[in-house]
Every structure is written in C-alpha cells, then in structure tokens.
Short mmCIF file of C-alpha atoms in Angstrom, two decimals:
data_model
loop_
_atom_site.label_atom_id
_atom_site.label_comp_id
_atom_site.label_asym_id
_atom_site.label_seq_id
_atom_site.Cartn_x
_atom_site.Cartn_y
_atom_site.Cartn_z
CA UNK B 1 12.63 17.16 4.53
CA UNK B 2 12.57 14.15 2.30
CA UNK B 3 15.67 12.60 0.79
CA UNK B 4 16.44 9.59 -1.32
CA UNK B 5 17.33 7.58 1.78
CA UNK B 6 14.23 8.20 3.89
CA UNK B 7 11.13 6.01 4.19
CA UNK B 8 7.66 7.54 3.76
CA UNK B 9 6.12 8.80 6.96
CA UNK B 10 3.35 6.73 8.51
CA UNK B 11 0.93 9.58 7.81
CA UNK B 12 1.68 9.27 4.08
CA UNK B 13 0.47 5.65 4.17
CA UNK B 14 -2.86 6.46 5.85
CA UNK B 15 -5.93 6.99 3.78
CA UNK B 16 -9.60 6.45 3.47
CA UNK B 17 -11.29 3.26 4.60
CA UNK B 18 -10.73 0.54 2.04
CA UNK B 19 -9.74 -3.06 1.53
CA UNK B 20 -7.39 -2.87 -1.42
CA UNK B 21 -5.62 0.02 -3.06
CA UNK B 22 -3.59 0.83 -6.10
CA UNK B 23 -1.35 3.91 -5.89
CA UNK B 24 -1.22 6.40 -8.74
CA UNK B 25 1.72 8.81 -8.37
CA UNK B 26 1.01 12.51 -8.78
CA UNK B 27 -2.35 12.68 -7.01
CA UNK B 28 -1.53 15.13 -4.25
CA UNK B 29 -2.56 18.55 -2.95
CA UNK B 30 0.36 20.93 -2.83
CA UNK B 31 0.35 22.91 0.42
CA UNK B 32 3.73 24.48 -0.21
CA UNK B 33 5.84 24.82 -3.35
CA UNK B 34 8.47 22.16 -3.85
CA UNK B 35 11.91 23.36 -2.83
CA UNK B 36 15.02 21.49 -3.98
CA UNK B 37 17.42 20.77 -1.10
CA UNK B 38 20.99 19.62 -1.31
CA UNK B 39 23.82 18.73 1.00
CA UNK B 40 26.82 18.62 -1.30
CA UNK B 41 29.13 21.33 0.00
CA UNK B 42 32.55 20.13 1.19
CA UNK B 43 31.74 21.60 4.62
CA UNK B 44 28.49 19.61 5.03
CA UNK B 45 28.99 16.87 7.63
CA UNK B 46 27.81 14.06 5.39
CA UNK B 47 30.21 15.10 2.61
CA UNK B 48 33.16 15.76 4.92
CA UNK B 49 32.76 12.58 6.99
CA UNK B 50 31.34 10.07 4.51
CA UNK B 51 31.77 11.52 1.01
CA UNK B 52 27.99 11.24 0.76
CA UNK B 53 26.04 13.74 -1.36
CA UNK B 54 22.34 14.03 -0.46
CA UNK B 55 19.64 15.54 -2.65
CA UNK B 56 15.96 15.82 -1.86
CA UNK B 57 12.84 17.96 -1.91
CA UNK B 58 11.33 19.97 0.90
CA UNK B 59 7.57 19.92 0.48
CA UNK B 60 4.30 19.73 2.30
CA UNK B 61 1.54 17.85 0.53
CA UNK B 62 -1.60 15.92 1.24
CA UNK B 63 -1.28 12.73 -0.78
CA UNK B 64 -4.12 10.38 -1.48
CA UNK B 65 -5.92 8.30 -4.03
CA UNK B 66 -7.70 10.47 -6.55
CA UNK B 67 -9.78 7.93 -8.45
CA UNK B 68 -12.57 5.87 -6.92
CA UNK B 69 -11.49 2.95 -9.12
CA UNK B 70 -8.25 2.64 -7.16
CA UNK B 71 -9.87 1.64 -3.86
CA UNK B 72 -12.30 -1.10 -2.88
CA UNK B 73 -14.14 -1.05 0.42
CA UNK B 74 -15.78 -4.06 1.96
CA UNK B 75 -17.57 -4.90 5.18
CA UNK B 76 -17.47 -8.64 4.40
CA UNK B 77 -15.24 -10.84 6.60
CA UNK B 78 -11.59 -10.74 5.50
CA UNK B 79 -11.16 -14.21 4.03
CA UNK B 80 -9.18 -15.52 1.08
CA UNK B 81 -12.41 -15.84 -0.91
CA UNK B 82 -13.51 -12.25 -0.23
CA UNK B 83 -9.99 -10.95 -0.89
CA UNK B 84 -10.02 -12.73 -4.25
CA UNK B 85 -13.44 -11.24 -5.07
CA UNK B 86 -12.24 -7.72 -4.20
CA UNK B 87 -9.16 -8.10 -6.42
CA UNK B 88 -11.31 -9.44 -9.25
CA UNK B 89 -13.68 -6.47 -8.92
CA UNK B 90 -10.78 -3.99 -9.06
CA UNK B 91 -8.98 -5.60 -11.98
CA UNK B 92 -12.17 -5.79 -14.04
CA UNK B 93 -12.98 -2.05 -13.79
CA UNK B 94 -13.44 -0.46 -17.20
CA UNK B 95 -13.14 3.19 -18.16
CA UNK B 96 -15.65 5.31 -20.06
CA UNK B 97 -14.23 3.98 -23.31
CA UNK B 98 -15.02 0.38 -22.33
CA UNK B 99 -11.39 -0.69 -22.02
CA UNK B 100 -9.97 -2.19 -18.83
CA UNK B 101 -8.20 0.42 -16.72
CA UNK B 102 -5.36 -1.92 -15.79
CA UNK B 103 -5.80 -1.54 -12.03
CA UNK B 104 -3.47 -3.88 -10.17
CA UNK B 105 -4.06 -3.79 -6.37
CA UNK B 106 -0.85 -3.56 -4.36
CA UNK B 107 -1.94 -2.53 -0.83
CA UNK B 108 -4.32 -4.14 1.65
CA UNK B 109 -5.43 -1.60 4.28
CA UNK B 110 -7.12 -2.96 7.40
CA UNK B 111 -8.11 -1.63 10.83
CA UNK B 112 -6.29 -2.86 13.94
CA UNK B 113 -8.85 -5.58 14.62
CA UNK B 114 -8.21 -7.21 11.21
CA UNK B 115 -4.41 -7.25 11.51
CA UNK B 116 -4.29 -11.03 12.04
CA UNK B 117 -6.73 -11.79 9.23
CA UNK B 118 -4.80 -9.50 6.89
CA UNK B 119 -1.52 -11.24 7.71
CA UNK B 120 -3.10 -14.65 7.11
CA UNK B 121 -4.40 -13.56 3.71
CA UNK B 122 -1.34 -11.79 2.25
CA UNK B 123 1.64 -13.00 4.31
CA UNK B 124 1.15 -16.68 5.16
CA UNK B 125 2.51 -19.08 2.53
CA UNK B 126 0.03 -21.80 3.50
CA UNK B 127 -3.58 -21.87 4.62
CA UNK B 128 -5.85 -24.53 6.11
CA UNK B 129 -9.00 -25.74 4.34
CA UNK B 130 -11.56 -28.34 5.36
CA UNK B 131 -12.16 -31.19 2.95
CA UNK B 132 -14.61 -34.06 2.96
CA UNK B 133 -18.09 -34.44 4.36
CA UNK B 134 -19.02 -35.10 7.97
CA UNK B 135 -18.10 -37.35 9.70
CA UNK B 136 -15.01 -37.73 7.46
CA UNK B 137 -14.10 -34.02 7.51
CA UNK B 138 -10.45 -33.15 7.95
CA UNK B 139 -8.24 -30.06 7.78
CA UNK B 140 -5.55 -29.90 5.13
CA UNK B 141 -2.76 -27.33 4.65
CA UNK B 142 -2.51 -25.98 1.10
CA UNK B 143 -0.42 -23.26 -0.57
CA UNK B 144 -1.77 -19.74 -0.14
CA UNK B 145 -1.96 -18.42 -3.70
CA UNK B 146 -2.34 -14.82 -2.43
CA UNK B 147 0.83 -14.75 -0.31
CA UNK B 148 2.87 -11.68 -1.25
CA UNK B 149 0.15 -10.28 -3.53
CA UNK B 150 -0.18 -7.01 -1.57
CA UNK B 151 1.55 -4.99 1.12
CA UNK B 152 -0.37 -5.03 4.41
CA UNK B 153 -0.99 -1.64 6.04
CA UNK B 154 -2.70 -1.62 9.44
CA UNK B 155 -4.32 1.70 10.28
CA UNK B 156 -5.68 2.75 13.68
CA UNK B 157 -7.80 5.35 11.90
CA UNK B 158 -10.23 2.93 10.25
#
C-alpha cells in the first residue's frame, strides 16, 4: 500500500544498467488495477488518535524507463569529465522532428564498486586537479561544478 507519506521502495529505484537517467512519469506496466484506499473513518486509529486522514493507492506495477533516450550507459571510468560528456550526450538528443527532446538527467546509477566515485562526482562540493608541468606540478582544490546535479543511486544489481 502506498500513501502520501511513504518513500518509494528500493525496488522501485532499481533499473537497467546505466550511468545517468531521467524519469518520465507514467511509464509502467500495470500488474493489478489501481485501487483507491482511504483511512478517514472516525474509528480508524490514525483519525482517532492523531486527526490524520490518509489517502493512497493500492497497486502493483513494474515501473521503468520506457525511452532509450532517457538512459545513458558507459563503461568509461567515472570521472568528472566523463560525467560531463554523458550529460552533454543526453541533453543534446533530438527527436524525429529534429528538435531537442529536453532531457535533463537527474539520477546517477552506479554499481557498488563505483559508490565512492559517484559520491565524488555528484556530492562533493570541491575536487582536486593537478596544475602545472613536471617538476612544478601541484594539486589544487577547486569547486565541483557538478555537485548536486543528480541523485546518486547505488545498485547491487549492476
């Protein structure tokens, strides 16, 4: 049972192997008809104890991404440069009519072994770059322009 207060189940966040994703609502396979549920009777515990009225939908669906344009897979190392290239590839996708589709990636999905790299790319506010030529090379901390650009989802199924 799903209500307005619940978070999506972990299984709803899993999907096919990809680097970046953009979610389009409504792309799901209905396995059972949607059934409206309510807890608003004076004798319901939540109403009696808290004066809280809960409404939701009981359903069983298989949700996923229905358009290939909404996912980008890569076997390249997960670096800021490759992340930027993947985002650029997704945002430049054009439809059959030649117009941009307006894809805006919001999720970075990585396997367990890329958890740290994913956090560095989308969560850290700074990153370290090397400047100069040998022997005068040095590391410098700069702002991470991609911090907060996507939600990180780590999946054991990739």
